[in-house]
PDB file of N, CA and C in Angstrom:
ATOM      1  N   ARG A   1      17.238 -11.073 -32.578  1.00  0.00           N
ATOM      2  CA  ARG A   1      17.122 -10.034 -33.742  1.00  0.00           C
ATOM      3  C   ARG A   1      15.901  -8.900 -33.442  1.00  0.00           C
ATOM      4  N   MET A   2      14.659  -9.654 -33.371  1.00  0.00           N
ATOM      5  CA  MET A   2      13.615  -9.019 -33.209  1.00  0.00           C
ATOM      6  C   MET A   2      13.528  -8.062 -32.061  1.00  0.00           C
ATOM      7  N   SER A   3      14.119  -8.542 -30.871  1.00  0.00           N
ATOM      8  CA  SER A   3      14.305  -7.580 -29.731  1.00  0.00           C
ATOM      9  C   SER A   3      15.138  -6.471 -29.951  1.00  0.00           C
ATOM     10  N   GLY A   4      16.303  -6.421 -30.765  1.00  0.00           N
ATOM     11  CA  GLY A   4      17.171  -5.442 -31.146  1.00  0.00           C
ATOM     12  C   GLY A   4      16.760  -4.516 -32.101  1.00  0.00           C
ATOM     13  N   ILE A   5      15.721  -4.795 -32.910  1.00  0.00           N
ATOM     14  CA  ILE A   5      15.079  -4.086 -33.902  1.00  0.00           C
ATOM     15  C   ILE A   5      14.243  -3.084 -33.260  1.00  0.00           C
ATOM     16  N   ALA A   6      13.341  -4.025 -32.250  1.00  0.00           N
ATOM     17  CA  ALA A   6      12.218  -3.221 -31.569  1.00  0.00           C
ATOM     18  C   ALA A   6      12.757  -2.307 -30.769  1.00  0.00           C
ATOM     19  N   THR A   7      14.000  -2.353 -29.898  1.00  0.00           N
ATOM     20  CA  THR A   7      14.621  -1.446 -29.265  1.00  0.00           C
ATOM     21  C   THR A   7      15.054  -0.283 -29.714  1.00  0.00           C
ATOM     22  N   GLN A   8      15.708  -0.630 -30.933  1.00  0.00           N
ATOM     23  CA  GLN A   8      16.335   0.805 -31.696  1.00  0.00           C
ATOM     24  C   GLN A   8      15.279   1.544 -32.127  1.00  0.00           C
ATOM     25  N   THR A   9      13.948   0.645 -32.880  1.00  0.00           N
ATOM     26  CA  THR A   9      12.922   1.677 -33.147  1.00  0.00           C
ATOM     27  C   THR A   9      12.355   2.147 -32.092  1.00  0.00           C
ATOM     28  N   GLU A  10      12.087   1.859 -31.057  1.00  0.00           N
ATOM     29  CA  GLU A  10      11.696   2.542 -29.675  1.00  0.00           C
ATOM     30  C   GLU A  10      12.503   3.845 -29.528  1.00  0.00           C
ATOM     31  N   GLN A  11      13.710   3.449 -29.231  1.00  0.00           N
ATOM     32  CA  GLN A  11      14.784   4.699 -28.925  1.00  0.00           C
ATOM     33  C   GLN A  11      14.742   5.538 -30.083  1.00  0.00           C
ATOM     34  N   LEU A  12      14.329   5.503 -31.284  1.00  0.00           N
ATOM     35  CA  LEU A  12      14.439   6.322 -32.533  1.00  0.00           C
ATOM     36  C   LEU A  12      13.117   7.109 -32.299  1.00  0.00           C
ATOM     37  N   VAL A  13      12.069   6.677 -32.029  1.00  0.00           N
ATOM     38  CA  VAL A  13      10.784   7.085 -32.110  1.00  0.00           C
ATOM     39  C   VAL A  13      10.515   8.032 -30.663  1.00  0.00           C
ATOM     40  N   ARG A  14      11.320   7.806 -29.710  1.00  0.00           N
ATOM     41  CA  ARG A  14      11.304   8.471 -28.555  1.00  0.00           C
ATOM     42  C   ARG A  14      11.940   9.819 -28.806  1.00  0.00           C
ATOM     43  N   LYS A  15      13.070   9.902 -29.742  1.00  0.00           N
ATOM     44  CA  LYS A  15      13.842  10.994 -30.145  1.00  0.00           C
ATOM     45  C   LYS A  15      13.161  11.960 -31.124  1.00  0.00           C
ATOM     46  N   ILE A  16      12.062  11.456 -31.824  1.00  0.00           N
ATOM     47  CA  ILE A  16      11.084  12.106 -32.683  1.00  0.00           C
ATOM     48  C   ILE A  16      10.261  13.077 -32.034  1.00  0.00           C
ATOM     49  N   SER A  17      10.431  14.263 -31.597  1.00  0.00           N
ATOM     50  CA  SER A  17       9.448  14.924 -30.855  1.00  0.00           C
ATOM     51  C   SER A  17       8.046  15.604 -31.569  1.00  0.00           C
ATOM     52  N   ASN A  18       8.344  15.510 -33.031  1.00  0.00           N
ATOM     53  CA  ASN A  18       7.171  15.889 -33.616  1.00  0.00           C
ATOM     54  C   ASN A  18       6.160  14.517 -33.918  1.00  0.00           C
ATOM     55  N   LYS A  19       5.066  14.884 -33.240  1.00  0.00           N
ATOM     56  CA  LYS A  19       4.063  13.495 -33.310  1.00  0.00           C
ATOM     57  C   LYS A  19       3.689  13.328 -34.617  1.00  0.00           C
ATOM     58  N   LYS A  20       3.393  14.171 -35.712  1.00  0.00           N
ATOM     59  CA  LYS A  20       3.368  14.018 -36.866  1.00  0.00           C
ATOM     60  C   LYS A  20       4.211  13.075 -37.826  1.00  0.00           C
ATOM     61  N   THR A  21       5.484  12.914 -37.238  1.00  0.00           N
ATOM     62  CA  THR A  21       6.332  12.453 -37.866  1.00  0.00           C
ATOM     63  C   THR A  21       6.357  10.766 -37.612  1.00  0.00           C
ATOM     64  N   LYS A  22       6.555   9.923 -38.398  1.00  0.00           N
ATOM     65  CA  LYS A  22       6.386   8.445 -38.339  1.00  0.00           C
ATOM     66  C   LYS A  22       7.793   7.832 -38.696  1.00  0.00           C
ATOM     67  N   LEU A  23       8.026   7.084 -38.274  1.00  0.00           N
ATOM     68  CA  LEU A  23       9.290   6.128 -38.653  1.00  0.00           C
ATOM     69  C   LEU A  23       8.523   4.745 -39.136  1.00  0.00           C
ATOM     70  N   TYR A  24       8.928   4.640 -40.656  1.00  0.00           N
ATOM     71  CA  TYR A  24       8.548   3.697 -41.258  1.00  0.00           C
ATOM     72  C   TYR A  24       9.717   2.493 -41.645  1.00  0.00           C
ATOM     73  N   ALA A  25       9.059   1.446 -41.632  1.00  0.00           N
ATOM     74  CA  ALA A  25      10.303   0.259 -41.956  1.00  0.00           C
ATOM     75  C   ALA A  25      10.554   0.386 -43.436  1.00  0.00           C
ATOM     76  N   THR A  26      11.593   0.073 -43.864  1.00  0.00           N
ATOM     77  CA  THR A  26      11.865  -0.004 -45.202  1.00  0.00           C
ATOM     78  C   THR A  26      11.876  -1.256 -45.961  1.00  0.00           C
ATOM     79  N   ARG A  27      12.013  -1.268 -47.085  1.00  0.00           N
ATOM     80  CA  ARG A  27      11.753  -2.802 -48.137  1.00  0.00           C
ATOM     81  C   ARG A  27      13.313  -3.389 -47.874  1.00  0.00           C
ATOM     82  N   LYS A  28      14.302  -2.862 -47.106  1.00  0.00           N
ATOM     83  CA  LYS A  28      15.659  -3.487 -47.436  1.00  0.00           C
ATOM     84  C   LYS A  28      15.576  -4.319 -45.972  1.00  0.00           C
ATOM     85  N   THR A  29      15.516  -5.590 -45.892  1.00  0.00           N
ATOM     86  CA  THR A  29      15.521  -6.570 -45.088  1.00  0.00           C
ATOM     87  C   THR A  29      16.389  -7.858 -45.579  1.00  0.00           C
ATOM     88  N   ALA A  30      16.744  -8.574 -44.516  1.00  0.00           N
ATOM     89  CA  ALA A  30      17.395  -9.882 -44.709  1.00  0.00           C
ATOM     90  C   ALA A  30      16.593 -10.845 -45.516  1.00  0.00           C
ATOM     91  N   PRO A  31      17.115 -11.284 -46.454  1.00  0.00           N
ATOM     92  CA  PRO A  31      16.115 -12.659 -47.238  1.00  0.00           C
ATOM     93  C   PRO A  31      15.403 -13.513 -46.140  1.00  0.00           C
ATOM     94  N   GLY A  32      14.218 -13.557 -46.478  1.00  0.00           N
ATOM     95  CA  GLY A  32      13.279 -14.462 -45.542  1.00  0.00           C
ATOM     96  C   GLY A  32      12.737 -13.847 -44.177  1.00  0.00           C
ATOM     97  N   LEU A  33      13.338 -12.731 -43.819  1.00  0.00           N
ATOM     98  CA  LEU A  33      12.968 -12.346 -42.586  1.00  0.00           C
ATOM     99  C   LEU A  33      12.310 -10.706 -42.531  1.00  0.00           C
ATOM    100  N   ARG A  34      11.531 -10.498 -43.698  1.00  0.00           N
ATOM    101  CA  ARG A  34      10.651  -9.486 -43.836  1.00  0.00           C
ATOM    102  C   ARG A  34       9.877  -9.106 -42.896  1.00  0.00           C
ATOM    103  N   TYR A  35       8.787 -10.415 -42.718  1.00  0.00           N
ATOM    104  CA  TYR A  35       7.891 -10.594 -41.710  1.00  0.00           C
ATOM    105  C   TYR A  35       8.185  -9.915 -40.510  1.00  0.00           C
ATOM    106  N   PHE A  36       9.420 -10.606 -40.164  1.00  0.00           N
ATOM    107  CA  PHE A  36       9.393 -10.541 -38.816  1.00  0.00           C
ATOM    108  C   PHE A  36      10.293  -9.156 -38.297  1.00  0.00           C
ATOM    109  N   ASP A  37      11.146  -8.571 -39.367  1.00  0.00           N
ATOM    110  CA  ASP A  37      11.739  -7.399 -39.377  1.00  0.00           C
ATOM    111  C   ASP A  37      10.789  -6.331 -39.150  1.00  0.00           C
ATOM    112  N   LYS A  38       9.554  -6.307 -39.835  1.00  0.00           N
ATOM    113  CA  LYS A  38       8.588  -5.524 -39.947  1.00  0.00           C
ATOM    114  C   LYS A  38       7.589  -5.628 -38.543  1.00  0.00           C
ATOM    115  N   GLU A  39       7.510  -6.867 -38.048  1.00  0.00           N
ATOM    116  CA  GLU A  39       6.641  -6.778 -36.916  1.00  0.00           C
ATOM    117  C   GLU A  39       7.474  -6.341 -35.825  1.00  0.00           C
ATOM    118  N   ALA A  40       8.743  -6.349 -35.714  1.00  0.00           N
ATOM    119  CA  ALA A  40       9.371  -5.825 -34.438  1.00  0.00           C
ATOM    120  C   ALA A  40       9.389  -4.214 -34.723  1.00  0.00           C
ATOM    121  N   VAL A  41       9.638  -3.688 -35.750  1.00  0.00           N
ATOM    122  CA  VAL A  41       9.490  -2.248 -36.003  1.00  0.00           C
ATOM    123  C   VAL A  41       8.157  -1.721 -35.415  1.00  0.00           C
ATOM    124  N   GLU A  42       7.189  -2.461 -35.604  1.00  0.00           N
ATOM    125  CA  GLU A  42       5.595  -2.096 -35.283  1.00  0.00           C
ATOM    126  C   GLU A  42       5.772  -2.042 -33.981  1.00  0.00           C
ATOM    127  N   ILE A  43       6.342  -3.240 -33.114  1.00  0.00           N
ATOM    128  CA  ILE A  43       6.231  -3.420 -31.889  1.00  0.00           C
ATOM    129  C   ILE A  43       6.906  -2.305 -31.244  1.00  0.00           C
ATOM    130  N   GLY A  44       7.920  -1.956 -31.947  1.00  0.00           N
ATOM    131  CA  GLY A  44       8.900  -0.839 -31.303  1.00  0.00           C
ATOM    132  C   GLY A  44       8.445   0.474 -31.440  1.00  0.00           C
ATOM    133  N   GLY A  45       6.972   0.689 -32.076  1.00  0.00           N
ATOM    134  CA  GLY A  45       6.450   1.954 -32.230  1.00  0.00           C
ATOM    135  C   GLY A  45       6.361   2.474 -33.474  1.00  0.00           C
ATOM    136  N   GLY A  46       7.277   1.751 -34.351  1.00  0.00           N
ATOM    137  CA  GLY A  46       7.386   2.455 -35.854  1.00  0.00           C
ATOM    138  C   GLY A  46       5.995   2.025 -36.662  1.00  0.00           C
ATOM    139  N   THR A  47       5.955   2.337 -37.925  1.00  0.00           N
ATOM    140  CA  THR A  47       5.017   1.894 -39.003  1.00  0.00           C
ATOM    141  C   THR A  47       5.329   1.302 -39.865  1.00  0.00           C
ATOM    142  N   ARG A  48       4.638   0.346 -40.408  1.00  0.00           N
ATOM    143  CA  ARG A  48       5.056  -0.612 -41.836  1.00  0.00           C
ATOM    144  C   ARG A  48       4.880  -0.087 -42.735  1.00  0.00           C
TER     145      ARG A  48
END
């Protein structure tokens, strides 16, 4: 799960050419997995 989230995040971050634009994790996560989902987004280059 985390690997997939990190990979998708990295792909989206690469598509964003504007360096001022940031990709944020949303509050909508699976029950009990919020910490892991947000960690995966951060690993992929996103922002909490």
